[in-house]
Coordinates of C-alpha atoms in Angstrom, one line a residue:
Chain L
X1 CA 189.8 123.0 56.8
X2 CA 189.4 122.4 60.4
X3 CA 188.8 126.2 60.9
X4 CA 186.4 126.6 58.3
X5 CA 184.4 123.7 59.9
X6 CA 184.8 124.6 63.0
X7 CA 183.3 128.6 62.4
X8 CA 180.2 127.0 60.5
X9 CA 179.4 125.0 63.2
X10 CA 179.5 127.9 65.5
X11 CA 177.4 129.7 63.4
X12 CA 175.5 127.4 62.0
X13 CA 174.9 126.4 66.0
X14 CA 173.9 130.1 67.0
X15 CA 171.6 130.2 64.3
X16 CA 169.8 127.0 65.7
X17 CA 168.7 128.6 68.5
X18 CA 165.2 128.3 67.4
X19 CA 164.5 124.7 68.4
X20 CA 161.2 123.3 66.9
X21 CA 158.3 123.6 68.5
X22 CA 155.5 120.8 68.9
X23 CA 152.9 121.2 65.9
X24 CA 149.8 121.5 66.4
X25 CA 147.4 119.3 64.6
X26 CA 145.7 122.4 62.5
X27 CA 149.6 123.0 62.1
X28 CA 151.8 126.3 62.1
X29 CA 149.3 129.5 63.9
X30 CA 149.2 131.8 61.0
X31 CA 150.6 135.2 61.1
X32 CA 154.3 133.6 62.2
X33 CA 157.0 134.1 59.4
X34 CA 159.2 131.1 58.4
X35 CA 162.7 133.1 57.9
X36 CA 165.0 130.9 56.2
X37 CA 168.8 132.2 55.6
X38 CA 171.7 130.2 54.5
X39 CA 175.8 130.7 54.7
X40 CA 178.9 130.1 52.2
X41 CA 181.7 129.4 53.2
X42 CA 184.7 129.1 51.2
X43 CA 188.1 129.2 50.3
X44 CA 189.9 131.7 47.5
X45 CA 193.9 130.9 47.0
X46 CA 193.3 127.6 50.0
X47 CA 192.7 130.6 52.3
X48 CA 189.5 130.7 54.6
X49 CA 187.2 133.5 53.7
X50 CA 184.8 135.5 55.9
X51 CA 181.2 133.3 55.4
X52 CA 178.9 135.2 53.5
X53 CA 174.4 135.0 54.6
X54 CA 172.3 135.1 51.7
X55 CA 169.6 138.0 51.3
X56 CA 166.8 137.5 49.1
X57 CA 168.1 139.5 46.4
X58 CA 171.4 138.6 46.6
X59 CA 173.9 139.2 49.6
X60 CA 177.8 139.6 49.1
X61 CA 178.2 141.0 52.2
X62 CA 180.3 139.3 54.3
X63 CA 179.4 138.5 58.4
X64 CA 176.1 136.9 60.5
X65 CA 174.4 139.7 60.1
X66 CA 175.3 140.9 56.5
X67 CA 172.3 139.1 55.1
X68 CA 169.0 139.4 55.4
X69 CA 166.0 136.2 56.0
X70 CA 164.0 135.4 53.0
X71 CA 160.6 135.1 55.0
X72 CA 156.7 134.1 53.8
X73 CA 154.1 134.8 57.2
X74 CA 152.0 131.5 57.5
X75 CA 148.2 132.0 55.8
X76 CA 145.1 131.5 57.8
X77 CA 143.9 128.2 57.6
X78 CA 140.9 127.8 58.1
X79 CA 139.4 124.3 59.4
X80 CA 136.9 123.2 61.8
X81 CA 134.6 120.3 62.3
X82 CA 131.1 119.3 64.1
X83 CA 130.6 116.1 66.2
X84 CA 127.0 114.8 67.0
X85 CA 127.3 113.6 70.2
X86 CA 123.3 112.3 69.9
X87 CA 123.6 108.4 68.4
X88 CA 119.9 108.2 67.9
X89 CA 116.4 110.5 68.2
X90 CA 116.9 112.6 71.7
X91 CA 113.2 111.8 73.4
X92 CA 111.3 114.4 74.4
X93 CA 107.4 115.0 75.4
X94 CA 104.8 117.2 74.7
X95 CA 105.5 120.6 76.2
X96 CA 109.3 120.6 77.1
X97 CA 111.0 123.7 77.7
X98 CA 114.5 123.0 77.1
X99 CA 115.6 119.6 75.1
X100 CA 118.9 119.8 74.5
X101 CA 120.8 118.4 71.2
X102 CA 124.5 117.9 71.8
X103 CA 127.0 118.9 69.5
X104 CA 130.7 119.2 69.4
X105 CA 133.0 122.4 67.4
X106 CA 136.7 121.3 67.0
X107 CA 139.0 124.2 65.4
X108 CA 141.0 122.6 63.7
X109 CA 142.8 125.0 61.4
X110 CA 145.7 126.8 62.6
X111 CA 144.2 130.3 63.9
X112 CA 141.6 131.1 66.5
X113 CA 138.2 132.3 64.7
X114 CA 134.4 132.8 66.9
X115 CA 132.2 130.5 65.3
X116 CA 128.6 132.2 65.0
X117 CA 126.0 129.5 65.7
X118 CA 122.6 129.1 63.6
X119 CA 120.5 125.9 62.4
X120 CA 119.7 124.2 59.7
X121 CA 115.7 122.3 59.8
X122 CA 115.3 118.9 58.5
X123 CA 113.1 119.2 55.5
X124 CA 110.8 115.9 56.8
X125 CA 110.0 117.7 59.9
X126 CA 106.8 116.5 61.5
X127 CA 106.4 119.2 63.9
X128 CA 108.1 122.8 64.7
X129 CA 110.3 123.1 68.1
X130 CA 110.5 126.8 69.1
X131 CA 112.6 129.1 71.0
X132 CA 115.9 127.4 69.8
X133 CA 119.0 128.7 71.6
X134 CA 122.6 127.9 72.1
X135 CA 124.3 126.9 75.1
X136 CA 128.2 126.8 75.7
X137 CA 129.0 124.3 78.1
X138 CA 130.0 126.0 80.8
X139 CA 128.2 125.3 84.1
X140 CA 127.1 122.3 86.1
X141 CA 128.3 118.7 85.0
X142 CA 130.8 118.7 82.6
X143 CA 129.2 117.0 79.3
X144 CA 126.0 117.6 80.6
X145 CA 122.7 120.3 79.7
X146 CA 122.6 122.8 82.9
X147 CA 120.8 125.4 83.8
X148 CA 123.8 127.2 84.4
X149 CA 125.3 126.7 81.2
X150 CA 125.6 129.8 79.3
X151 CA 123.3 131.0 76.4
X152 CA 125.5 131.9 73.4
X153 CA 124.9 133.1 70.1
X154 CA 128.4 132.7 69.2
X155 CA 131.4 131.2 70.3
X156 CA 134.1 133.6 70.6
X157 CA 137.7 133.3 70.3
X158 CA 138.1 129.7 69.6
X159 CA 141.0 128.2 70.2
X160 CA 142.9 125.7 67.7
X161 CA 142.6 121.9 69.0
X162 CA 140.2 123.1 71.6
X163 CA 136.8 120.6 71.5
X164 CA 134.0 122.5 72.7
X165 CA 130.6 121.4 73.6
X166 CA 127.4 123.4 72.4
X167 CA 123.7 122.6 72.9
X168 CA 120.8 123.8 70.5
X169 CA 118.1 124.2 73.2
X170 CA 114.5 124.0 71.9
X171 CA 111.1 123.6 73.1
X172 CA 108.6 120.9 72.1
X173 CA 104.5 122.8 71.6
X174 CA 102.5 121.1 73.9
X175 CA 100.2 119.9 70.4
X176 CA 103.4 117.6 69.7
X177 CA 101.8 114.0 69.0
X178 CA 103.4 110.5 69.8
X179 CA 106.3 109.6 67.5
X180 CA 106.6 112.9 65.3
X181 CA 110.1 114.1 64.9
X182 CA 112.2 117.6 64.1
X183 CA 115.9 117.0 63.2
X184 CA 118.2 120.1 63.3
X185 CA 122.0 120.6 62.3
X186 CA 123.7 122.8 64.4
X187 CA 125.4 125.1 61.2
X188 CA 128.7 127.3 62.3
X189 CA 130.1 129.9 60.4
X190 CA 133.5 131.3 60.6
X191 CA 134.1 134.8 61.5
X192 CA 137.4 136.7 62.8
X193 CA 138.7 136.6 66.1
X194 CA 140.3 139.2 67.5
X195 CA 138.0 141.4 70.1
X196 CA 135.3 140.5 72.2
X197 CA 132.5 140.4 70.2
X198 CA 131.8 138.8 66.8
X199 CA 134.0 139.3 63.8
X200 CA 133.6 140.0 60.5
X201 CA 132.6 136.6 58.8
X202 CA 135.4 135.3 57.2
X203 CA 135.7 135.1 53.7
X204 CA 138.4 133.1 51.1
X205 CA 140.1 135.4 49.3
X206 CA 139.7 132.9 46.8
X207 CA 141.4 133.5 43.0
X208 CA 143.2 137.1 44.6
X209 CA 146.7 136.7 44.9
X210 CA 148.0 136.4 48.4
X211 CA 148.6 139.6 50.2
X212 CA 152.4 139.6 51.2
X213 CA 153.4 139.8 54.5
X214 CA 149.4 140.2 56.1
X215 CA 147.2 136.6 56.7
X216 CA 145.8 135.2 53.8
X217 CA 142.5 132.6 54.3
X218 CA 142.3 129.4 52.8
X219 CA 139.7 126.6 52.9
X220 CA 141.0 124.1 54.0
X221 CA 137.8 121.8 52.7
X222 CA 136.0 123.5 50.5
X223 CA 134.9 120.3 49.1
X224 CA 133.4 119.0 52.5
X225 CA 135.0 115.4 51.2
X226 CA 136.2 116.0 55.7
X227 CA 139.9 116.0 54.2
X228 CA 142.1 119.3 52.5
X229 CA 143.6 116.7 50.2
X230 CA 142.1 117.8 46.3
X231 CA 140.6 120.6 47.6
X232 CA 141.0 123.9 45.6
X233 CA 141.2 126.3 48.4
X234 CA 138.9 128.9 47.1
X235 CA 139.6 129.0 43.4
X236 CA 136.3 128.2 43.1
X237 CA 134.3 130.2 45.7
X238 CA 131.1 129.0 44.1
X239 CA 130.3 126.3 46.5
X240 CA 126.7 127.1 47.6
X241 CA 125.6 125.8 51.6
X242 CA 123.5 122.9 51.1
X243 CA 120.6 122.0 53.5
X244 CA 120.8 118.7 53.1
X245 CA 124.7 117.7 53.2
X246 CA 126.8 117.8 56.2
X247 CA 130.2 119.6 55.5
X248 CA 132.0 123.0 54.9
X249 CA 131.5 125.5 52.4
X250 CA 133.4 128.7 52.5
X251 CA 134.0 128.8 56.4
X252 CA 130.6 127.3 57.2
X253 CA 130.2 123.4 58.3
X254 CA 126.3 122.3 58.7
X255 CA 125.7 119.7 61.4
X256 CA 122.5 117.1 61.6
X257 CA 122.1 116.2 65.0
X258 CA 122.8 112.2 64.6
X259 CA 124.5 112.6 61.3
X260 CA 127.5 111.6 60.0
X261 CA 130.0 114.4 58.0
X262 CA 129.2 113.6 54.7
X263 CA 126.3 111.7 54.9
X264 CA 124.0 114.3 54.1
X265 CA 121.4 112.1 56.4
X266 CA 119.4 114.9 57.7
X267 CA 119.6 112.9 61.4
X268 CA 118.4 112.7 64.2
X269 CA 116.7 115.3 66.5
X270 CA 113.6 115.3 68.7
X271 CA 111.1 112.2 68.8
X272 CA 107.7 113.4 70.9
X273 CA 107.4 110.8 73.4
X274 CA 103.5 111.4 73.5
X275 CA 100.5 109.4 75.5
X276 CA 97.5 108.7 73.4
X277 CA 94.4 108.8 75.7
X278 CA 90.6 108.2 74.4
X279 CA 88.0 108.9 77.4
X280 CA 84.9 106.9 76.9
X281 CA 81.7 107.1 79.1
X282 CA 78.9 104.5 78.5
X283 CA 75.9 103.7 80.7
X284 CA 74.1 101.6 81.1
X285 CA 70.6 100.6 83.3
X286 CA 70.9 98.0 85.7
X287 CA 67.8 98.0 87.9
X288 CA 64.2 99.1 88.0
X289 CA 61.7 98.5 90.7
X290 CA 59.3 97.3 88.2
X291 CA 61.5 94.5 86.7
X292 CA 64.6 94.6 88.4
X293 CA 67.3 93.4 87.4
X294 CA 66.0 91.7 84.3
X295 CA 65.4 94.0 81.7
X296 CA 65.5 97.2 83.0
X297 CA 64.2 100.6 81.9
X298 CA 65.2 104.0 82.5
X299 CA 61.9 104.6 84.3
X300 CA 62.2 107.2 88.0
X301 CA 64.1 104.8 90.9
X302 CA 65.3 103.0 87.9
X303 CA 69.8 102.8 88.4
X304 CA 72.3 103.5 86.4
X305 CA 76.1 102.6 85.5
X306 CA 78.0 104.3 84.5
X307 CA 81.5 103.7 83.5
X308 CA 84.5 105.7 82.2
X309 CA 88.1 104.2 80.1
X310 CA 90.8 105.9 80.0
X311 CA 92.6 104.0 77.6
X312 CA 96.6 105.2 76.9
X313 CA 96.7 103.6 73.1
X314 CA 99.7 100.7 72.4
X315 CA 103.3 102.6 72.0
X316 CA 101.6 105.8 73.6
X317 CA 104.2 107.0 76.7
X318 CA 103.3 106.5 80.0
X319 CA 100.8 109.0 81.6
X320 CA 101.7 109.9 85.0
X321 CA 99.2 111.8 87.8
X322 CA 96.3 110.9 86.2
X323 CA 92.8 112.6 87.3
X324 CA 89.6 112.2 85.9
X325 CA 86.7 114.4 87.3
X326 CA 82.7 113.8 86.4
X327 CA 80.0 116.3 87.7
X328 CA 76.8 115.5 87.8
X329 CA 76.0 118.7 90.0
X330 CA 74.2 119.6 87.0
X331 CA 71.6 116.5 87.0
X332 CA 71.4 116.3 90.5
X333 CA 67.9 118.0 89.7
X334 CA 66.7 114.2 88.0
X335 CA 69.1 112.5 89.5
X336 CA 70.8 111.2 92.6
X337 CA 74.4 109.6 93.2
X338 CA 74.7 106.2 94.9
X339 CA 77.2 105.8 98.1
X340 CA 76.7 102.4 97.5
X341 CA 78.2 101.1 94.1
X342 CA 76.5 97.4 93.1
X343 CA 75.9 96.3 90.1
X344 CA 76.7 92.2 90.6
X345 CA 79.7 91.9 89.1
X346 CA 81.8 93.2 92.3
X347 CA 83.5 90.0 93.4
X348 CA 83.4 91.4 97.3
X349 CA 79.9 93.8 97.2
X350 CA 80.5 97.0 97.9
X351 CA 79.9 98.5 101.7
X352 CA 78.2 101.3 102.4
X353 CA 80.2 104.6 101.5
X354 CA 81.8 103.3 98.6
X355 CA 80.1 104.3 95.5
X356 CA 82.6 104.4 93.5
X357 CA 84.8 101.3 91.9
X358 CA 88.0 101.3 90.5
X359 CA 89.8 98.9 88.3
X360 CA 87.3 96.5 90.0
X361 CA 88.0 97.9 93.9
X362 CA 85.2 99.6 95.9
X363 CA 86.5 102.7 97.1
X364 CA 85.1 104.7 99.6
X365 CA 84.7 108.9 99.9
X366 CA 88.1 110.7 99.9
X367 CA 87.3 114.5 100.5
X368 CA 89.8 116.7 99.7
X369 CA 92.7 115.1 97.6
X370 CA 92.6 111.8 96.6
X371 CA 95.3 109.6 95.3
X372 CA 96.4 106.3 94.6
X373 CA 92.9 105.9 93.1
X374 CA 90.6 107.3 95.2
X375 CA 87.7 109.1 94.7
X376 CA 86.4 111.8 96.0
X377 CA 82.5 112.0 95.2
X378 CA 81.4 114.9 97.4
X379 CA 78.5 117.1 96.2
X380 CA 77.8 115.1 92.9
X381 CA 81.3 115.5 91.6
X382 CA 83.1 112.6 91.1
X383 CA 87.6 113.3 91.1
X384 CA 89.4 109.8 90.8
X385 CA 93.6 110.4 91.2
X386 CA 94.6 107.3 89.2
X387 CA 97.2 105.3 90.8
X388 CA 100.8 105.5 89.2
X389 CA 101.4 105.8 85.9
X390 CA 99.4 104.4 82.6
X391 CA 101.4 102.9 80.2
X392 CA 100.9 102.6 76.3
X393 CA 97.9 99.6 75.6
X394 CA 96.6 99.9 80.0
X395 CA 93.4 101.6 80.5
X396 CA 91.5 102.3 83.6
X397 CA 88.0 101.8 84.2
X398 CA 85.7 103.8 86.7
X399 CA 82.5 103.0 87.7
X400 CA 79.2 104.6 89.5
X401 CA 75.8 105.0 89.8
X402 CA 73.1 107.4 89.7
X403 CA 69.1 106.9 91.1
X404 CA 66.2 107.9 88.5
X405 CA 64.4 110.8 89.7
Chain I
X1 CA 195.3 137.8 52.7
X2 CA 196.9 139.6 49.9
X3 CA 193.8 137.6 48.2
X4 CA 190.8 139.1 50.4
X5 CA 192.3 142.2 49.7
X6 CA 192.4 142.0 46.0
X7 CA 189.1 140.3 45.8
X8 CA 187.7 143.4 47.9
X9 CA 189.1 145.9 46.0
X10 CA 188.0 144.6 42.7
X11 CA 184.8 144.3 43.5
X12 CA 185.1 148.2 45.1
X13 CA 186.1 149.0 41.6
X14 CA 183.7 147.0 39.8
X15 CA 180.8 148.1 41.6
X16 CA 182.2 152.4 40.9
X17 CA 180.6 152.5 45.0
X18 CA 182.5 155.8 46.3
X19 CA 182.1 154.4 49.8
X20 CA 181.1 150.8 50.8
X21 CA 181.0 150.3 54.9
X22 CA 181.1 146.9 54.9
X23 CA 183.2 144.4 53.9
X24 CA 182.1 142.9 50.0
X25 CA 182.7 139.1 50.0
X26 CA 183.9 137.2 46.8
X27 CA 180.6 135.4 46.3
X28 CA 177.4 136.4 46.8
X29 CA 174.1 134.2 47.9
X30 CA 170.5 134.8 47.2
X31 CA 167.5 132.4 48.9
X32 CA 164.4 132.2 47.8
X33 CA 161.1 130.6 49.1
X34 CA 158.5 129.1 46.6
X35 CA 155.7 127.4 46.4
X36 CA 154.4 125.5 43.6
X37 CA 150.8 126.3 42.1
X38 CA 148.8 125.0 39.4
X39 CA 147.3 126.8 36.8
X40 CA 145.4 127.1 33.4
X41 CA 147.2 128.7 30.3
X42 CA 145.3 130.1 27.6
X43 CA 144.9 126.9 25.4
X44 CA 143.2 126.0 29.6
X45 CA 146.0 123.3 29.9
X46 CA 147.4 122.9 33.4
X47 CA 150.5 123.6 33.7
X48 CA 153.0 124.1 37.4
X49 CA 154.5 127.5 38.3
X50 CA 156.7 128.5 40.7
X51 CA 156.0 132.2 43.1
X52 CA 156.9 133.7 45.5
X53 CA 156.0 132.0 49.0
X54 CA 155.0 136.0 49.9
X55 CA 153.3 136.2 47.6
X56 CA 151.0 133.1 47.7
X57 CA 149.2 131.5 50.1
X58 CA 150.7 129.3 52.1
X59 CA 148.6 127.5 55.0
X60 CA 150.2 123.7 57.2
X61 CA 150.6 121.3 55.1
X62 CA 151.5 123.1 51.9
X63 CA 155.4 122.2 50.8
X64 CA 157.8 125.2 50.3
X65 CA 161.0 125.1 47.7
X66 CA 164.1 127.1 49.4
X67 CA 166.5 127.6 46.7
X68 CA 169.7 129.4 47.4
X69 CA 171.8 130.8 44.2
X70 CA 175.4 131.4 44.4
X71 CA 177.9 132.9 42.1
X72 CA 181.6 133.8 42.5
X73 CA 181.5 137.3 42.2
X74 CA 184.8 137.6 42.8
X75 CA 188.0 138.0 41.1
X76 CA 189.3 134.6 41.8
X77 CA 187.9 130.8 41.6
X78 CA 186.9 129.5 45.2
X79 CA 187.2 126.3 46.1
X80 CA 186.3 124.5 49.4
X81 CA 182.6 126.2 49.4
X82 CA 180.3 124.6 52.0
X83 CA 176.6 125.9 51.7
X84 CA 174.7 125.9 55.0
X85 CA 171.3 126.1 55.6
X86 CA 169.1 125.6 58.9
X87 CA 165.4 124.4 58.7
X88 CA 163.1 127.1 59.3
X89 CA 161.3 127.1 62.5
X90 CA 157.4 125.0 61.8
X91 CA 158.8 123.9 58.3
X92 CA 159.3 119.9 57.9
X93 CA 162.4 118.8 55.7
X94 CA 160.7 116.2 52.8
X95 CA 163.5 113.5 52.2
X96 CA 165.4 113.7 49.3
X97 CA 164.2 116.5 48.3
X98 CA 168.1 118.1 48.5
X99 CA 169.3 119.1 44.9
X100 CA 172.1 120.1 43.7
X101 CA 176.2 120.0 44.5
X102 CA 175.7 116.1 44.7
X103 CA 177.1 114.1 45.8
X104 CA 178.0 116.0 48.9
X105 CA 175.0 117.0 51.1
X106 CA 174.8 116.1 54.7
X107 CA 172.0 116.6 57.5
X108 CA 172.3 117.3 61.5
X109 CA 170.3 116.1 63.5
X110 CA 171.8 118.2 65.9
X111 CA 171.6 122.0 65.2
X112 CA 174.4 121.4 63.2
X113 CA 177.5 120.5 65.6
X114 CA 177.6 117.4 63.4
X115 CA 177.0 116.2 59.9
X116 CA 176.6 113.2 57.5
X117 CA 174.8 111.9 55.1
X118 CA 171.4 110.5 55.3
X119 CA 171.6 106.9 55.7
X120 CA 174.6 107.6 58.6
X121 CA 172.5 109.8 60.9
X122 CA 170.9 108.6 63.9
X123 CA 169.1 110.2 66.5
X124 CA 168.4 109.4 70.3
X125 CA 164.7 109.6 71.6
X126 CA 163.3 110.6 74.4
X127 CA 163.7 107.3 76.6
X128 CA 167.4 107.3 75.0
X129 CA 167.2 104.3 72.7
X130 CA 169.1 105.3 70.0
X131 CA 167.4 104.9 65.8
X132 CA 167.7 106.0 62.6
X133 CA 166.9 110.0 61.6
X134 CA 164.8 110.5 59.7
X135 CA 163.7 113.3 56.9
X136 CA 161.6 115.3 59.9
X137 CA 164.5 115.1 63.0
X138 CA 166.5 117.3 60.0
X139 CA 167.7 120.4 61.5
X140 CA 170.4 121.6 58.5
X141 CA 170.9 121.4 55.4
X142 CA 174.9 121.2 54.3
X143 CA 175.9 121.1 50.6
X144 CA 180.0 120.4 50.4
X145 CA 181.4 121.3 46.4
X146 CA 183.8 119.1 45.2
X147 CA 186.1 121.2 42.7
X148 CA 186.2 125.0 42.2
X149 CA 183.7 127.7 41.8
X150 CA 186.0 129.3 39.2
X151 CA 185.4 133.3 38.9
X152 CA 181.9 134.5 37.2
X153 CA 180.0 130.6 37.4
X154 CA 177.1 130.6 39.8
X155 CA 174.5 127.4 41.0
X156 CA 171.6 126.6 43.1
X157 CA 171.0 124.3 45.2
X158 CA 167.7 123.7 46.9
X159 CA 165.3 121.3 49.5
X160 CA 161.7 121.3 50.0
X161 CA 160.0 121.6 53.6
X162 CA 156.3 121.2 54.2
X163 CA 154.6 124.0 56.8
X164 CA 154.5 121.9 60.1

C-alpha cells in the first residue's frame, strides 16, 4: 500500500510539472490543446501491479507512456469591445480639417485578430463630415490625437487584452452652421490575424460541426447584450448589422461616439460652433449747407454718415480676426471721404485726421496693417481691424462720413 | 509475480496476438472529454446531449466532462484500485462535480504530493497565509475504490472542469 502510494505520487508529480498559467481575461488562447490522462494503480492477489494509463480508445498497456492523452483544442472565441471616450459632443468649427472622435478597441476574446475599421453615419445628422480617416494612437502624446499618429484602415494583429485607442478623424465643411451635429459610430469587423496586412474576414462556422483538431470560430456575444451568457454561439447566423444599435453581430461591433453599449443611442459626435455674423450698413444725412443739422437734405455739400454694424447673434461662437473693408473708390467722383468725423454725438469730438469712429472711439488713419480697432482709410478704402473677439450677442459699430460733391 | 504472469499470459491468449511488444495490464483505462450541447429533436424538444470535445466548439468558459472508464480485463479480481487524474492545464475543476467510487474522492492542491478530502484541504496564499482550498486550487483528483473489482467488472469516474 505504502509503496503503491509512493509510486502514484511520483507519477502524478511528474505529470503535474505543468503549473497552471495565469489566465487572461479572454481565457485560454485558441489552438491550445487540452490534454488529459488518467492513471490507475491496483493490486491483484494483494500484489501491486504496474500502473496503466488511459487512452481515448481504452488502454491496458502498462507503464508510463503506455497510454495516450485524450485531447481537444480550444476554439476561437471572438469577442471585443469598443468604448467611446467622448462623453459629450466634440466642439468643432466650420472648415476644421481634422477633428478626432476617440474610441478604445479591446480584444476580449482568446485569439489575436485584425479589426477592419469603418463607420456608421447617424440618421439625424445635420451636416456631412468629409475625409473620414482612422488613426492609431501611436505617436506624440498618448491618449490625444497627434499629427504623428499613424493613419490606418484596420488594426493589425490586435492581441488579447490590449486596449488600443483609435481616432475617427473628419473634416467639417466650411458651410456647416452653428449648432449643426453629426454623429458617427466606429464599426470594427473581426478578421483573421497571423500575417501582416488585413486577414480574411472572420466568420462563425455557425451550425457547422467542429472540425476536430482545428480551431473553429465562435462569436461570444451575438445577441449583443454585452455578456456571453445565454448566447447561442452562432447557431443562429441570421442576425444582421443594425445601424442604430450598439452591439456585436457576427464579429462586427458598432459603437457610437458618446454612446453606451446596447443603448441604441446615436450618441454624440461633432457639434459645430460657428459665429453668426450679420453686417448692416445704413446711411443718414447729418447736415447740408442750407439747413445745417436741422432736417438736412442730401444735396451737394451735404455730410452723410454711414454706419456699419457687425453683429454676432446670441449663441454664436466668438469670432476673432474680424476685419471690415468698405471701398468708396467707385463713388469717388460723387463723394469725398471726411478725414475728421463729426456727427455731434461722439463724446469727445474727433480731431483733424480722425476720420473713423469704432465703437464710439475716434481713429486716425493707420496706413498698412491696422490692429485693435484701428482704421486705414487711405484712398477712399475703409479698412478696420476689430480688436479681440466678437462674442455671441456682441456687435461692432463703425461710423464714417462722406461729403456729397 | 505469478499472478501478474498469469494475467499477462491470459491476456495474450485471449487476444490471440502473435507478438505482444508491450506488457498488458489487467485493467483497461479509457478517458473521454465531452461537452454537453443542447439540440432540438424532430419534435422540436430541446435535449441535452454529450459530444466529443474534440469535435465540438469549445471556448473559454465552457464546461468539459472528463470521464475515465475502467474495466477489469484480466483473469483475476483487482483490489486497491486508485485512479489519479491530474487536472489538465487551462482547466478549472468545478466543485462537487467528481463522481464515481464515492465516498473516497480526494483532491490535491500540491500537484499530487498529498491528497485529502475536499473539506480538509488547505492552501497557503502568496503571503504565506493559510486558507481552505477552493475547487479552483485543485491540481489532481483521486478516486480510491473500496472493495474488489471482479474479473469482467467495469465502471467509470468523472469530473467536470471549465476552460480558463
